[in-house]
Amino acid sequence: MATESVQSRRSFLGKLLGGSVLVGAGGLLAAAYLVPPPAVRSALGGSRVRVGDAGAIPVGQGRLVLVHDDPVWIVHLARGFAAVSALCTHRGCIVRWADAGRVFHCPCHEGLFDEEGNVLAGLPRSPLQRYPVGVVGGEVFVVARGPAES
Ligand code: FES
């Protein structure tokens, strides 16, 4: 009778230990899923903002997104993605991306910028501000700590 009790206790402890290992492994998998991969953290820092799937923006097209309430154009260029502020540097109007000409056009005073945000024509004297941008795991991320140095 006492031997059965000891074996039963050992069996119970063995199951308990095995279950704990499984729960611990499950927790690690969940943490790995919730925490961004190191490539995202190291390449773009902790203030990155996911702005969408890279495949959703064909080459030559752009998408206007908000990055911490700032309007930002994400444009898929032949060399990769670019992210530039949508605020015109003349008086702050929202510029529009033109797929056909691959330029940013400001409707307020006919300002014109190239696909990198450099001034081509009109009243603006400064380029559109650029943001660091990257693609990790098929998703586009923009660094939201503020416009990058031009
Ligand atoms: S606000 Fe854009 S050109 Fe004047």
mmCIF file of C-alpha atoms and ligand atoms in Angstrom:
data_model
loop_
_atom_site.group_PDB
_atom_site.id
_atom_site.type_symbol
_atom_site.label_atom_id
_atom_site.label_comp_id
_atom_site.label_asym_id
_atom_site.label_seq_id
_atom_site.Cartn_x
_atom_site.Cartn_y
_atom_site.Cartn_z
ATOM 1 C CA MET A 1 0.000 0.000 0.000
ATOM 2 C CA ALA A 2 2.796 2.455 0.929
ATOM 3 C CA THR A 3 4.714 1.503 -2.230
ATOM 4 C CA GLU A 4 1.675 2.263 -4.396
ATOM 5 C CA SER A 5 1.376 5.669 -2.708
ATOM 6 C CA VAL A 6 5.040 6.522 -3.389
ATOM 7 C CA GLN A 7 4.742 5.409 -7.023
ATOM 8 C CA SER A 8 1.524 7.337 -7.394
ATOM 9 C CA ARG A 9 3.168 10.424 -5.924
ATOM 10 C CA ARG A 10 6.161 10.024 -8.275
ATOM 11 C CA SER A 11 3.843 9.616 -11.225
ATOM 12 C CA PHE A 12 1.931 12.735 -10.216
ATOM 13 C CA LEU A 13 5.140 14.782 -9.797
ATOM 14 C CA GLY A 14 6.402 13.524 -13.157
ATOM 15 C CA LYS A 15 3.220 14.647 -14.882
ATOM 16 C CA LEU A 16 3.310 17.976 -13.075
ATOM 17 C CA LEU A 17 6.920 18.570 -14.130
ATOM 18 C CA GLY A 18 6.169 17.565 -17.731
ATOM 19 C CA GLY A 19 3.184 19.898 -17.828
ATOM 20 C CA SER A 20 5.281 22.768 -16.479
ATOM 21 C CA VAL A 21 7.832 22.252 -19.243
ATOM 22 C CA LEU A 22 5.079 22.329 -21.862
ATOM 23 C CA VAL A 23 3.525 25.476 -20.396
ATOM 24 C CA GLY A 24 6.951 27.143 -20.275
ATOM 25 C CA ALA A 25 7.667 26.245 -23.901
ATOM 26 C CA GLY A 26 4.271 27.584 -24.911
ATOM 27 C CA GLY A 27 4.996 30.837 -23.114
ATOM 28 C CA LEU A 28 8.299 31.215 -24.935
ATOM 29 C CA LEU A 29 6.599 30.660 -28.288
ATOM 30 C CA ALA A 30 3.948 33.255 -27.434
ATOM 31 C CA ALA A 31 6.609 35.765 -26.379
ATOM 32 C CA ALA A 32 8.531 35.155 -29.604
ATOM 33 C CA TYR A 33 5.373 35.863 -31.576
ATOM 34 C CA LEU A 34 4.495 39.060 -29.697
ATOM 35 C CA VAL A 35 7.963 40.604 -29.616
ATOM 36 C CA PRO A 36 9.131 41.925 -32.995
ATOM 37 C CA PRO A 37 12.016 40.007 -34.551
ATOM 38 C CA PRO A 38 15.481 41.363 -33.745
ATOM 39 C CA ALA A 39 15.932 42.432 -37.387
ATOM 40 C CA VAL A 40 13.076 44.926 -37.004
ATOM 41 C CA ARG A 41 14.337 46.252 -33.686
ATOM 42 C CA SER A 42 17.952 46.633 -34.749
ATOM 43 C CA ALA A 43 17.314 48.079 -38.201
ATOM 44 C CA LEU A 44 14.607 50.588 -37.347
ATOM 45 C CA GLY A 45 14.749 51.127 -33.617
ATOM 46 C CA GLY A 46 11.994 50.982 -31.096
ATOM 47 C CA SER A 47 9.833 53.763 -32.518
ATOM 48 C CA ARG A 48 8.920 52.014 -35.735
ATOM 49 C CA VAL A 49 5.366 52.050 -37.013
ATOM 50 C CA ARG A 50 3.974 49.328 -39.222
ATOM 51 C CA VAL A 51 2.273 51.007 -42.171
ATOM 52 C CA GLY A 52 1.167 48.021 -44.235
ATOM 53 C CA ASP A 53 2.086 45.052 -46.359
ATOM 54 C CA ALA A 54 4.822 45.688 -48.904
ATOM 55 C CA GLY A 55 2.907 43.713 -51.524
ATOM 56 C CA ALA A 56 -0.083 46.035 -51.233
ATOM 57 C CA ILE A 57 1.797 48.932 -52.868
ATOM 58 C CA PRO A 58 2.870 48.072 -56.433
ATOM 59 C CA VAL A 59 6.068 49.592 -57.825
ATOM 60 C CA GLY A 60 5.422 53.154 -58.952
ATOM 61 C CA GLN A 61 2.489 53.713 -56.626
ATOM 62 C CA GLY A 62 2.162 55.414 -53.280
ATOM 63 C CA ARG A 63 -0.043 55.328 -50.234
ATOM 64 C CA LEU A 64 -0.776 58.137 -47.804
ATOM 65 C CA VAL A 65 -0.584 56.980 -44.177
ATOM 66 C CA LEU A 66 -0.523 58.569 -40.756
ATOM 67 C CA VAL A 67 2.583 58.107 -38.651
ATOM 68 C CA HIS A 68 1.810 59.427 -35.170
ATOM 69 C CA ASP A 69 -0.741 61.802 -36.714
ATOM 70 C CA ASP A 70 1.694 63.086 -39.345
ATOM 71 C CA PRO A 71 0.713 62.471 -42.977
ATOM 72 C CA VAL A 72 3.434 60.485 -44.727
ATOM 73 C CA TRP A 73 3.632 59.170 -48.277
ATOM 74 C CA ILE A 74 4.945 55.626 -48.656
ATOM 75 C CA VAL A 75 6.094 55.265 -52.247
ATOM 76 C CA HIS A 76 7.293 52.044 -53.842
ATOM 77 C CA LEU A 77 10.184 53.033 -56.111
ATOM 78 C CA ALA A 78 12.249 50.773 -58.346
ATOM 79 C CA ARG A 79 15.036 50.839 -55.728
ATOM 80 C CA GLY A 80 12.658 50.095 -52.849
ATOM 81 C CA PHE A 81 10.383 52.057 -50.546
ATOM 82 C CA ALA A 82 10.656 55.757 -49.707
ATOM 83 C CA ALA A 83 8.782 57.592 -46.972
ATOM 84 C CA VAL A 84 8.415 61.366 -47.179
ATOM 85 C CA SER A 85 6.300 63.853 -45.311
ATOM 86 C CA ALA A 86 3.128 64.831 -47.147
ATOM 87 C CA LEU A 87 3.396 68.371 -45.778
ATOM 88 C CA CYS A 88 4.605 70.814 -48.387
ATOM 89 C CA THR A 89 7.609 72.776 -47.184
ATOM 90 C CA HIS A 90 6.218 76.020 -48.585
ATOM 91 C CA ARG A 91 3.074 76.536 -46.515
ATOM 92 C CA GLY A 92 2.165 73.073 -45.270
ATOM 93 C CA CYS A 93 -0.470 71.916 -47.760
ATOM 94 C CA ILE A 94 -0.807 68.178 -48.335
ATOM 95 C CA VAL A 95 1.090 67.140 -51.448
ATOM 96 C CA ARG A 96 -0.282 64.435 -53.749
ATOM 97 C CA TRP A 97 1.624 61.589 -55.338
ATOM 98 C CA ALA A 98 1.159 61.282 -59.104
ATOM 99 C CA ASP A 99 1.796 57.717 -60.273
ATOM 100 C CA ALA A 100 2.172 58.745 -63.921
ATOM 101 C CA GLY A 101 4.839 61.399 -63.473
ATOM 102 C CA ARG A 102 6.303 59.904 -60.297
ATOM 103 C CA VAL A 103 6.261 63.306 -58.643
ATOM 104 C CA PHE A 104 4.655 64.958 -55.640
ATOM 105 C CA HIS A 105 2.421 67.857 -56.584
ATOM 106 C CA CYS A 106 1.231 70.541 -54.210
ATOM 107 C CA PRO A 107 -2.199 71.838 -55.219
ATOM 108 C CA CYS A 108 -1.880 75.100 -53.283
ATOM 109 C CA HIS A 109 0.793 76.924 -55.287
ATOM 110 C CA GLU A 110 1.876 74.339 -57.879
ATOM 111 C CA GLY A 111 4.913 73.145 -55.986
ATOM 112 C CA LEU A 112 6.549 70.087 -57.535
ATOM 113 C CA PHE A 113 8.874 67.518 -55.929
ATOM 114 C CA ASP A 114 10.590 64.461 -57.371
ATOM 115 C CA GLU A 115 10.058 60.928 -56.042
ATOM 116 C CA GLU A 116 12.703 61.486 -53.353
ATOM 117 C CA GLY A 117 11.032 64.705 -52.217
ATOM 118 C CA ASN A 118 13.528 67.105 -53.849
ATOM 119 C CA VAL A 119 12.145 70.394 -55.178
ATOM 120 C CA LEU A 120 11.638 70.430 -58.942
ATOM 121 C CA ALA A 121 9.591 73.596 -59.395
ATOM 122 C CA GLY A 122 7.421 76.181 -57.719
ATOM 123 C CA LEU A 123 7.625 78.148 -54.501
ATOM 124 C CA PRO A 124 9.022 75.490 -52.087
ATOM 125 C CA ARG A 125 12.702 75.996 -51.299
ATOM 126 C CA SER A 126 13.244 72.893 -49.183
ATOM 127 C CA PRO A 127 12.761 69.203 -49.963
ATOM 128 C CA LEU A 128 10.018 67.164 -48.351
ATOM 129 C CA GLN A 129 11.269 65.633 -45.119
ATOM 130 C CA ARG A 130 12.265 61.979 -45.351
ATOM 131 C CA TYR A 131 11.639 59.219 -42.869
ATOM 132 C CA PRO A 132 13.699 56.054 -42.421
ATOM 133 C CA VAL A 133 11.737 53.185 -43.909
ATOM 134 C CA GLY A 134 12.340 49.460 -44.211
ATOM 135 C CA VAL A 135 10.699 46.178 -45.073
ATOM 136 C CA VAL A 136 10.918 43.285 -42.658
ATOM 137 C CA GLY A 137 9.012 40.070 -43.141
ATOM 138 C CA GLY A 138 6.994 41.548 -46.000
ATOM 139 C CA GLU A 139 5.771 44.488 -43.920
ATOM 140 C CA VAL A 140 6.718 48.146 -44.316
ATOM 141 C CA PHE A 141 7.905 49.986 -41.207
ATOM 142 C CA VAL A 142 8.566 53.712 -40.773
ATOM 143 C CA VAL A 143 10.570 55.189 -37.935
ATOM 144 C CA ALA A 144 8.275 57.617 -36.156
ATOM 145 C CA ARG A 145 10.724 59.526 -33.985
ATOM 146 C CA GLY A 146 10.517 62.424 -36.396
ATOM 147 C CA PRO A 147 11.608 63.250 -39.885
ATOM 148 C CA ALA A 148 15.079 62.070 -40.747
ATOM 149 C CA GLU A 149 17.839 64.398 -41.809
ATOM 150 C CA SER A 150 17.622 65.139 -45.500
HETATM 151 S S1 FES B 1 1.938 75.193 -49.931
HETATM 152 FE FE1 FES B 1 2.809 73.902 -51.419
HETATM 153 S S2 FES B 1 3.481 75.213 -52.956
HETATM 154 FE FE2 FES B 1 2.646 76.529 -51.482
#
